[in-house]
Short mmCIF file of N, CA and C in Angstrom, two decimals:
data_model
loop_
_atom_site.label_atom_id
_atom_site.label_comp_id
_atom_site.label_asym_id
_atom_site.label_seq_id
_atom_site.Cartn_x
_atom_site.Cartn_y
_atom_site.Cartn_z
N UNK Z 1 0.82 -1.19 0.00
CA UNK Z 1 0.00 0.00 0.00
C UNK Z 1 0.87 1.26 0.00
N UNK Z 2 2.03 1.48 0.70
CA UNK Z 2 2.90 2.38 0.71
C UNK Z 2 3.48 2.98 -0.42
N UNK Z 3 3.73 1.63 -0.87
CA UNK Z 3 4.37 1.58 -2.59
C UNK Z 3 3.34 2.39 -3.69
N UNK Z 4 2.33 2.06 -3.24
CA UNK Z 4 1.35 2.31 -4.66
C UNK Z 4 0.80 3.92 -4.47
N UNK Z 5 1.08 4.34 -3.04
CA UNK Z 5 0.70 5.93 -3.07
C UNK Z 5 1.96 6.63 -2.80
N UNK Z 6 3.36 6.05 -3.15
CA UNK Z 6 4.01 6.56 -3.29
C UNK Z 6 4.43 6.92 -4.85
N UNK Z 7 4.13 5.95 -5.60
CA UNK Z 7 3.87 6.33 -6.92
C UNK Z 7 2.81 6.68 -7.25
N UNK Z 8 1.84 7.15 -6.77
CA UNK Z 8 0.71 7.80 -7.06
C UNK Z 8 1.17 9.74 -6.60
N UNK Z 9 1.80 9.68 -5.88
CA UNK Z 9 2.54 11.12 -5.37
C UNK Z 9 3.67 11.44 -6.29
N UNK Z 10 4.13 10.32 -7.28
CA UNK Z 10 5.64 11.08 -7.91
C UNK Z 10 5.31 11.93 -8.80
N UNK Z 11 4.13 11.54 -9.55
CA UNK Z 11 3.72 12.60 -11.12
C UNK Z 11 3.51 14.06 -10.42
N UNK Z 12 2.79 13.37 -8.81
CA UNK Z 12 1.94 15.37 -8.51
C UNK Z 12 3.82 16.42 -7.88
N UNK Z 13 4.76 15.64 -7.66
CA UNK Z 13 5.90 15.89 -7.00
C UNK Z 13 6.19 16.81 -7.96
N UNK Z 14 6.55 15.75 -9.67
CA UNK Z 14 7.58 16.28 -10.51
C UNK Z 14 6.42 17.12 -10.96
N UNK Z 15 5.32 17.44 -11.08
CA UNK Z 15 4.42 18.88 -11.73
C UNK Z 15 4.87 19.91 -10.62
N UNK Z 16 5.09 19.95 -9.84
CA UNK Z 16 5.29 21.33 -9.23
C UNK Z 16 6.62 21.53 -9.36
N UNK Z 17 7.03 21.08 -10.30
CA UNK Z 17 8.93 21.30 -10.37
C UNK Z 17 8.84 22.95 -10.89
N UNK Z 18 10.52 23.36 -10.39
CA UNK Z 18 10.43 24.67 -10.74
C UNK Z 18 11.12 24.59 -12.48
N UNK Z 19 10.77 25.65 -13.77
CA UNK Z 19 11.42 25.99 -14.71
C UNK Z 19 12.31 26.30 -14.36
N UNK Z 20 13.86 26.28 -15.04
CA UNK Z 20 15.04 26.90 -15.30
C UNK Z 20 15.08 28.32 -16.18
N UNK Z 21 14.63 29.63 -15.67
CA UNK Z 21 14.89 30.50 -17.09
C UNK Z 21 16.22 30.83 -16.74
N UNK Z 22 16.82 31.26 -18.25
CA UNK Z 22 17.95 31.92 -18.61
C UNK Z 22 17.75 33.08 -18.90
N UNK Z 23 19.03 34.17 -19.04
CA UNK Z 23 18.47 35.52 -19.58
C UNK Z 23 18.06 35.77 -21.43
N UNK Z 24 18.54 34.40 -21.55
CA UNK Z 24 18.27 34.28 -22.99
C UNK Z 24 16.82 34.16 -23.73
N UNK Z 25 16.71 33.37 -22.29
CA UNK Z 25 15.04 33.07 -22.64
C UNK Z 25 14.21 34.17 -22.59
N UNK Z 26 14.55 35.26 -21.54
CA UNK Z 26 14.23 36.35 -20.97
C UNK Z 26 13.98 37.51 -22.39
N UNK Z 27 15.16 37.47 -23.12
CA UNK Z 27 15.77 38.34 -23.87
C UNK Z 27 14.50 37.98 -25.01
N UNK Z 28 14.62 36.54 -25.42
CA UNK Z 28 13.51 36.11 -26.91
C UNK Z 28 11.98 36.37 -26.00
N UNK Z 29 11.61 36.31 -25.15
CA UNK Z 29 10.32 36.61 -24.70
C UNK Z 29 9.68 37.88 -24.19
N UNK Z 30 10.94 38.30 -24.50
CA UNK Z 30 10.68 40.31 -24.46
C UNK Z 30 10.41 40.52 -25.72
N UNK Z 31 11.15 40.35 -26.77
CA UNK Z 31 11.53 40.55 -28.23
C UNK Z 31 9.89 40.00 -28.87
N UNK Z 32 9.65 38.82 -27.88
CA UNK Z 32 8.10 37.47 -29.09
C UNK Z 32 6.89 39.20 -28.09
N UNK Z 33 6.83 39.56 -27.43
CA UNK Z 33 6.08 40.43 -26.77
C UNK Z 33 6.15 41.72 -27.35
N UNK Z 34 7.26 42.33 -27.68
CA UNK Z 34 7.33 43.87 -27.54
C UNK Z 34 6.51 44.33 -28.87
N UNK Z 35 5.45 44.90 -28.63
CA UNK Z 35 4.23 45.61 -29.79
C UNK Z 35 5.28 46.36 -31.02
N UNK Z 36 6.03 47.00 -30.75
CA UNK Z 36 6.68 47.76 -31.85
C UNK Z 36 7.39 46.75 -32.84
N UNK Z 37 7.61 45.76 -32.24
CA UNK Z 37 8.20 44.41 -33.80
C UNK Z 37 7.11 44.38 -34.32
N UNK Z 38 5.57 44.45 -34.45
CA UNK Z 38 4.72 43.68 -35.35
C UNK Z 38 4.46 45.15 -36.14
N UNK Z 39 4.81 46.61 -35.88
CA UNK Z 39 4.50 47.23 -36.57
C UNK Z 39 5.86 47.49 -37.76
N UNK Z 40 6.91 46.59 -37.02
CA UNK Z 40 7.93 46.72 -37.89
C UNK Z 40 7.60 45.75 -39.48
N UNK Z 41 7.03 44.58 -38.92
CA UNK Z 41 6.81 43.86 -40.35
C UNK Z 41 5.85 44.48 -41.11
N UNK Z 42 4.66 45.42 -40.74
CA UNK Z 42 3.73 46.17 -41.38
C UNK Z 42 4.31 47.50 -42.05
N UNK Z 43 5.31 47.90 -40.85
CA UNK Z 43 5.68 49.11 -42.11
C UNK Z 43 6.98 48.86 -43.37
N UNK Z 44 7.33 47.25 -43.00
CA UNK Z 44 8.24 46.85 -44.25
C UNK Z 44 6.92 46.53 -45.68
N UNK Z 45 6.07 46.17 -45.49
CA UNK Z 45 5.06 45.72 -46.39
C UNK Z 45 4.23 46.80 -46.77
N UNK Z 46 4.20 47.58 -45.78
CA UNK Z 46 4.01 49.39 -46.93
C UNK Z 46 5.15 50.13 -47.28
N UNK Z 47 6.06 49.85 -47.36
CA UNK Z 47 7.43 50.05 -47.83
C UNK Z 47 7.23 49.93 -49.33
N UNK Z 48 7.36 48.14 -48.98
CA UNK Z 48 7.50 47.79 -50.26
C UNK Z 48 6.51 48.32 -51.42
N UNK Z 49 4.91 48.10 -50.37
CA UNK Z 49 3.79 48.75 -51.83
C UNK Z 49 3.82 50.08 -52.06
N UNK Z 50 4.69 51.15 -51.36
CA UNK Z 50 5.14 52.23 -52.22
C UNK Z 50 6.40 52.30 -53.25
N UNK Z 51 7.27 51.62 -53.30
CA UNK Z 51 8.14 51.41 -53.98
C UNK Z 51 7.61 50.83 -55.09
N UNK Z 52 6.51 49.70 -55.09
CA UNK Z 52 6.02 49.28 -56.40
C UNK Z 52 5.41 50.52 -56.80
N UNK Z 53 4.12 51.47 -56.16
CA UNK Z 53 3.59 52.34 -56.75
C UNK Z 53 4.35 53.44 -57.25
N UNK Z 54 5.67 54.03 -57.30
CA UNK Z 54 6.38 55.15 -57.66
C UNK Z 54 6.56 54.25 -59.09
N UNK Z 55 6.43 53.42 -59.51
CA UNK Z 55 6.60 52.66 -60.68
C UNK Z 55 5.46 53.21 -61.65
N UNK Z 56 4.67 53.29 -60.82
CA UNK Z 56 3.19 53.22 -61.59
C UNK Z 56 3.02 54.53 -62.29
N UNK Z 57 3.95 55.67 -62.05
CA UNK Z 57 4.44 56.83 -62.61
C UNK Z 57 4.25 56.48 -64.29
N UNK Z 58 5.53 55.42 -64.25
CA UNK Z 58 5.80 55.70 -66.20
C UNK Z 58 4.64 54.91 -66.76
N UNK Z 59 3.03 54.68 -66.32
CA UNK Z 59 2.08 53.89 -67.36
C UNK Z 59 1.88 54.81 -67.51
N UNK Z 60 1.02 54.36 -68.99
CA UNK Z 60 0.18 55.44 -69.65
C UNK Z 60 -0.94 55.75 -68.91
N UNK Z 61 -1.51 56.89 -69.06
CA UNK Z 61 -2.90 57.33 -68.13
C UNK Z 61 -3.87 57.48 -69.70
N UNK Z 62 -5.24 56.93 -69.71
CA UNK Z 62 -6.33 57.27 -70.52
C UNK Z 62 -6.90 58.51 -69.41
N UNK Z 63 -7.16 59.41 -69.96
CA UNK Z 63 -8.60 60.11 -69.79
C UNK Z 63 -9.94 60.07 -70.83
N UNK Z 64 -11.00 60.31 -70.42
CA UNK Z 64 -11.92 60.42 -71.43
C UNK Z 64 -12.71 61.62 -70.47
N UNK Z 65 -13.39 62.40 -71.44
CA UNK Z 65 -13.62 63.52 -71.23
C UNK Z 65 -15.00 63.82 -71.88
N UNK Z 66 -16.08 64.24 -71.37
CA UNK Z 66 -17.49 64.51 -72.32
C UNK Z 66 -18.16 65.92 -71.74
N UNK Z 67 -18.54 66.56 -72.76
CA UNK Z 67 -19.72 67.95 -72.43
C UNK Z 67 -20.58 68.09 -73.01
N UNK Z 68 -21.95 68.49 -72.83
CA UNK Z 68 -22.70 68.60 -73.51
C UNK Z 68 -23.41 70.07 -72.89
N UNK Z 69 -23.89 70.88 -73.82
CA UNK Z 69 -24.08 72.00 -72.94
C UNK Z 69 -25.31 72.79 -73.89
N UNK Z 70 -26.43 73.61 -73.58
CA UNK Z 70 -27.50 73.98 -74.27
C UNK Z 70 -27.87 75.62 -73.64
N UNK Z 71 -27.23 76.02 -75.02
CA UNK Z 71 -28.21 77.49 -74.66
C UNK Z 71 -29.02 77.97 -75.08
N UNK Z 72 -29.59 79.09 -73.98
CA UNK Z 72 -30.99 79.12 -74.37
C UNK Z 72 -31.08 80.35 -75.59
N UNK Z 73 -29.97 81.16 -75.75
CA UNK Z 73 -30.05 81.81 -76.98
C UNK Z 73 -28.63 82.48 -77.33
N UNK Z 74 -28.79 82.30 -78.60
CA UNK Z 74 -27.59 82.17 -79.88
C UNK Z 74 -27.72 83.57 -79.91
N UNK Z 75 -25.91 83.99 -80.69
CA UNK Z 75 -26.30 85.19 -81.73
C UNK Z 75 -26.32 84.65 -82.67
N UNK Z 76 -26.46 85.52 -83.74
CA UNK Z 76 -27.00 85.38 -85.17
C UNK Z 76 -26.56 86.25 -86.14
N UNK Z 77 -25.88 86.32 -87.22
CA UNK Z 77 -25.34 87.03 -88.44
C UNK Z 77 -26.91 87.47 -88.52
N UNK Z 78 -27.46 88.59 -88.73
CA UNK Z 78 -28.69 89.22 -89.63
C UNK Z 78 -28.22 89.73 -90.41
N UNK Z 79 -27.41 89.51 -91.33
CA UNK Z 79 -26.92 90.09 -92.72
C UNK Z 79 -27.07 89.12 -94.02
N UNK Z 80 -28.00 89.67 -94.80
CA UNK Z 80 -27.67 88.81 -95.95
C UNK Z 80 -27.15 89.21 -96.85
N UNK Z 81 -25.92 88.11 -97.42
CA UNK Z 81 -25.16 88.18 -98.38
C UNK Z 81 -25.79 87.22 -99.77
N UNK Z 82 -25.42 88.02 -100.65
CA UNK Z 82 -25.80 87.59 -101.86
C UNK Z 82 -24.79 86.35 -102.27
N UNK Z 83 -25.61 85.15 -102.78
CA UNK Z 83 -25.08 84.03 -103.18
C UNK Z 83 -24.21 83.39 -101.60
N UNK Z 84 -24.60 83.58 -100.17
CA UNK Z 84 -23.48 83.18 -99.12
C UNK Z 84 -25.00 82.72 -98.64
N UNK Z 85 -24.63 81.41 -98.05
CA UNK Z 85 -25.75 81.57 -96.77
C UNK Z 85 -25.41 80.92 -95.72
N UNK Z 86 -25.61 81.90 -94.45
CA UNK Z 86 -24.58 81.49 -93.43
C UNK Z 86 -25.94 81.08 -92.29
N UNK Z 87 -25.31 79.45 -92.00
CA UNK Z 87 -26.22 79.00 -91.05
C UNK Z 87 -26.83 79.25 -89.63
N UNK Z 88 -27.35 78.92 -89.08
CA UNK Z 88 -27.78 79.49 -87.87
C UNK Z 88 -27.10 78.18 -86.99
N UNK Z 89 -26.64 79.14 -85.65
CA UNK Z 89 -25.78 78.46 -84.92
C UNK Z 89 -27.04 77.40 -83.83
N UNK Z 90 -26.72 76.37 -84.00
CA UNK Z 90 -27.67 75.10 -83.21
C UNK Z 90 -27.37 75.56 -81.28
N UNK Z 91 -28.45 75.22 -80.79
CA UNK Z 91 -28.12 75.80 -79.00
C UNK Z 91 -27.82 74.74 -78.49
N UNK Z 92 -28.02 73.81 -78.61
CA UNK Z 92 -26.76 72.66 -78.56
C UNK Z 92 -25.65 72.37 -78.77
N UNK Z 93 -24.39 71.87 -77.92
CA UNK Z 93 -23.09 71.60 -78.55
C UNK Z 93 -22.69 70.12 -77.30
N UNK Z 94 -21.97 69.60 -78.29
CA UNK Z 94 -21.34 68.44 -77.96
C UNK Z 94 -20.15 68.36 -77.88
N UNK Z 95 -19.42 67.84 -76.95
CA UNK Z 95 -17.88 67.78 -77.16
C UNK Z 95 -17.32 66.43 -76.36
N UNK Z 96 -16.81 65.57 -77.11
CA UNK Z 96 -16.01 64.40 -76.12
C UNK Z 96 -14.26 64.07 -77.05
N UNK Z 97 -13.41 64.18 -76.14
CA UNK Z 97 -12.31 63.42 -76.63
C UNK Z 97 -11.40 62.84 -75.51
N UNK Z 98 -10.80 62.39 -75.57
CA UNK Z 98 -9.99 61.16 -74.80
C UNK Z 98 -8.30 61.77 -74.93
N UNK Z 99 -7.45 61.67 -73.76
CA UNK Z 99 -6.52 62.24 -73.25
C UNK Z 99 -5.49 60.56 -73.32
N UNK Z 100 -4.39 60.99 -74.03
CA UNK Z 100 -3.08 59.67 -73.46
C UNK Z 100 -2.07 60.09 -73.18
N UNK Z 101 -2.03 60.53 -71.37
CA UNK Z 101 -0.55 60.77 -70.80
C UNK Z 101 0.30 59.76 -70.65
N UNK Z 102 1.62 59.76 -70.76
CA UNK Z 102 2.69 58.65 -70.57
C UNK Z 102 3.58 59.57 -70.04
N UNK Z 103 4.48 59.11 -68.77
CA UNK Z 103 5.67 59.99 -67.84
C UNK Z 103 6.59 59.38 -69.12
N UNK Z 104 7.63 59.94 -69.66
CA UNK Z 104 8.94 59.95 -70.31
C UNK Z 104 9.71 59.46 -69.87
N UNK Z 105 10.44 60.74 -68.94
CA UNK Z 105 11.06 60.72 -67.99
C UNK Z 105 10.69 62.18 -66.82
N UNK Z 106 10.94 61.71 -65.61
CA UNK Z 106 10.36 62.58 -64.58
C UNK Z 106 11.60 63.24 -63.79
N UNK Z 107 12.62 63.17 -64.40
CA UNK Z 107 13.64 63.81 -64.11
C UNK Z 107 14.54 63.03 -62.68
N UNK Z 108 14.45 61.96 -62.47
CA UNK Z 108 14.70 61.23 -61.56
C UNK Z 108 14.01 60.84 -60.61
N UNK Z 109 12.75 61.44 -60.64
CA UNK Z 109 11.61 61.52 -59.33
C UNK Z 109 11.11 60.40 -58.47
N UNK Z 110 10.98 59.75 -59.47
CA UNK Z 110 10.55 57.98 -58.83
C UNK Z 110 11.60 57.24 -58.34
N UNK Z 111 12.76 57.72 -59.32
CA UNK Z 111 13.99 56.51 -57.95
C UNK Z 111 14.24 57.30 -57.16
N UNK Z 112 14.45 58.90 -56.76
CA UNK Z 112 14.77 59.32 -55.54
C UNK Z 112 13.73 59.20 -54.27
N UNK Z 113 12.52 58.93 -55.06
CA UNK Z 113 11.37 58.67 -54.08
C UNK Z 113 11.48 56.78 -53.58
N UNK Z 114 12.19 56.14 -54.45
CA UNK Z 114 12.18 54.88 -53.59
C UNK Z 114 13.38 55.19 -52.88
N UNK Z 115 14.59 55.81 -52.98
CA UNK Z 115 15.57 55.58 -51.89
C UNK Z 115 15.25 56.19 -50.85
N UNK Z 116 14.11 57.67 -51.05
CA UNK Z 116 13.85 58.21 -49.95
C UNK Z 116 13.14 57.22 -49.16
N UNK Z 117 12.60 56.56 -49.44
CA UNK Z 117 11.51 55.43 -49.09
C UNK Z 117 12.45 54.48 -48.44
N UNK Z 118 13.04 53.97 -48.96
CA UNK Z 118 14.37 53.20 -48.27
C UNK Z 118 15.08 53.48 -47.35
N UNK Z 119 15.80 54.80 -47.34
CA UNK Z 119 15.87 55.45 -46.45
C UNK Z 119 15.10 55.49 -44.87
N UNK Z 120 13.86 55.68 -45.10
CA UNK Z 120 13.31 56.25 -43.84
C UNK Z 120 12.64 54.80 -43.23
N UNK Z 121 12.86 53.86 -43.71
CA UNK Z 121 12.69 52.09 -43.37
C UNK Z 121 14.02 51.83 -43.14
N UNK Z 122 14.98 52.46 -43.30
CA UNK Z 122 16.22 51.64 -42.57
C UNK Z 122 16.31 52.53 -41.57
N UNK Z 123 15.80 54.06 -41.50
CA UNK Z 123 16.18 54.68 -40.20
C UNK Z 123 14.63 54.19 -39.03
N UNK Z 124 13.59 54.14 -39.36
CA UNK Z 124 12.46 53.04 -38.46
C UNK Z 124 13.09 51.80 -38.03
N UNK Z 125 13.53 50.82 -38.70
CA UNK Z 125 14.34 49.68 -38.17
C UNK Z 125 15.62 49.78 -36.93
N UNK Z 126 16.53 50.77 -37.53
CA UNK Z 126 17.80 50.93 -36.63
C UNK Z 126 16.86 51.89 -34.99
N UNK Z 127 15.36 52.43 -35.54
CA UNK Z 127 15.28 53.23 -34.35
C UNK Z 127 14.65 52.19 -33.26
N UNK Z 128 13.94 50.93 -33.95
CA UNK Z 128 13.41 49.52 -33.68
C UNK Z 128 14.41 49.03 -32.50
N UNK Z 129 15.49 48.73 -33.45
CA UNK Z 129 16.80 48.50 -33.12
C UNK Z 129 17.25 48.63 -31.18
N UNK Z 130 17.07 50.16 -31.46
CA UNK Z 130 17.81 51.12 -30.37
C UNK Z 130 16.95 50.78 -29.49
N UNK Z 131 15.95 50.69 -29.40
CA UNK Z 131 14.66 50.34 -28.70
C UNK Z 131 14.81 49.05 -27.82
N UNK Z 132 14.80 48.00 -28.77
CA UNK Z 132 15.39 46.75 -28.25
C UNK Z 132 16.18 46.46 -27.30
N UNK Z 133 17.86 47.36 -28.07
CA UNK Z 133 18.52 47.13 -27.09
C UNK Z 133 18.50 47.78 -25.50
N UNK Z 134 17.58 48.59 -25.62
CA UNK Z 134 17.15 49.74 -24.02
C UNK Z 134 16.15 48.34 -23.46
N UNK Z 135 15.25 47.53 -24.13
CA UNK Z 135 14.96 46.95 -23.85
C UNK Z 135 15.35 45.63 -22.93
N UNK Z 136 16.24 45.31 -23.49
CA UNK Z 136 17.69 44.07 -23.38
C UNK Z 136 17.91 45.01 -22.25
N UNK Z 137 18.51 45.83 -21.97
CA UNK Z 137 19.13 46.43 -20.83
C UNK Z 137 18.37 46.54 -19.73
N UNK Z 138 16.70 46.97 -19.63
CA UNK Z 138 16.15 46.35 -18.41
C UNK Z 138 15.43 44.83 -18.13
N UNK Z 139 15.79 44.17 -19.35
CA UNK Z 139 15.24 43.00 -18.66
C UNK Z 139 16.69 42.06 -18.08
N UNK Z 140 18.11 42.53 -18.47
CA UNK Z 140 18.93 42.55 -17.59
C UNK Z 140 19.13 42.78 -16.34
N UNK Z 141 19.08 44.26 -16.46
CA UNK Z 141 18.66 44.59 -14.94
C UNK Z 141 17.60 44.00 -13.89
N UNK Z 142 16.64 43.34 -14.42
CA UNK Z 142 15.90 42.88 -13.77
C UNK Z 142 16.15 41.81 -13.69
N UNK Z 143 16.36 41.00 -14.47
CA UNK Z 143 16.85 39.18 -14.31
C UNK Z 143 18.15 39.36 -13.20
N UNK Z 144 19.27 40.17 -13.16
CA UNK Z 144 20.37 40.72 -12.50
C UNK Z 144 20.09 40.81 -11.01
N UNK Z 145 18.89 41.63 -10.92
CA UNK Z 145 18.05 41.81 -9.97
C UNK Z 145 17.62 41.17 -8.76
N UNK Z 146 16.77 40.06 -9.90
CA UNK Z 146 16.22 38.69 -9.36
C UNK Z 146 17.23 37.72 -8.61
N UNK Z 147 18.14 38.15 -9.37
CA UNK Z 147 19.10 37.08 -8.99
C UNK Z 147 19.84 37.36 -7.42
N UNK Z 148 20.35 38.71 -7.59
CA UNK Z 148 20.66 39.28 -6.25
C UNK Z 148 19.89 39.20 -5.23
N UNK Z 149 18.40 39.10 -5.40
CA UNK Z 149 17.41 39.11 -4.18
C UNK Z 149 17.51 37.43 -4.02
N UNK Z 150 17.75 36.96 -4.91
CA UNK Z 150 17.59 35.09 -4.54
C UNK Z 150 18.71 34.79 -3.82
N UNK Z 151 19.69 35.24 -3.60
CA UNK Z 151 20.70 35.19 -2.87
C UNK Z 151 20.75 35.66 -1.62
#
C-alpha cells in the first residue's frame, strides 16, 4: 500500500517542479512580446507597396472627357449676303475626346522617391533597433536583480 501511493505522489511531486529561465530566454520573450516588432513587419510591407507604386508613374494614363451644354439663346449674323448663306448656330453643342498621358522621364523623381523610401525604413528599423537594445538592458537589470534578491 505504501508503494502504490508513493507512486501515485511522484507525477503530482515532478508537476510542481520549478522551470530553469535563462536571460536568454528572458531576452527572446521580451523581443516574441514587444508591440513595436509587429509594426515593424507592417511598415516593411508598406514600404515595399510604395516602392512598387512610384513605378506606376511611367504607365500610360487614358482620360476620357465629355460635355454637352444647351443654350438658351444664340447670336446670329442678320446680314444677308448675296449668293453666301450662313447658317444658324444650333443651341446645342457636344464635345467628347480622350486624353493619353505617358511619364517619359520625370527627371529622376521615382527613384529618388524609392531611396527616400528606403531610407526612412532603414532609419524606423535601426530606431526599432535602439529600442530593443534599451529593452535588453532592463530586462537585464531585472533578471540581475532577481538574482541578487535570490541570494
Amino acid at each position: 500500500m505504501k508503494y502504490i501511493l508513493l507512486l501515485l505522489l511522484m507525477p503530482v511531486y515532478q508537476a510542481f517542479g520549478q522551470q530553469i529561465i535563462t536571460i536568454d530566454n528572458c531576452y527572446m520573450w521580451a523581443r516574441e512580446n514587444y508591440p513595436n516588432l509587429k509594426h515593424a513587419q507592417i511598415r516593411k510591407e508598406i514600404s515595399d507597396l510604395q516602392k512598387e507604386n512610384s513605378h506606376i508613374g511611367y504607365l500610360p494614363r487614358v482620360l476620357l472627357n465629355g460635355q454637352a451644354t444647351y443654350q438658351s439663346d444664340v447670336t446670329g449674323i442678320g446680314l444677308a449676303l448675296p449668293n453666301i448663306s450662313i447658317p444658324a448656330v444650333s443651341k446645342d453643342q457636344y464635345k467628347a475626346y480622350a486624353e493619353i498621358r505617358q511619364t517619359i522621364w520625370d527627371g529622376g523623381l521615382a527613384y529618388a522617391g524609392t531611396q527616400l523610401e528606403e531610407a526612412v525604413l532603414q532609419n524606423d528599423l535601426n530606431r526599432l533597433e535602439v529600442e530593443i537594445y534599451k529593452l535588453n538592458e532592463q530586462v537585464s537589470q531585472a533578471f540581475f536583480t532577481i538574482l541578487a534578491v535570490d541570494k
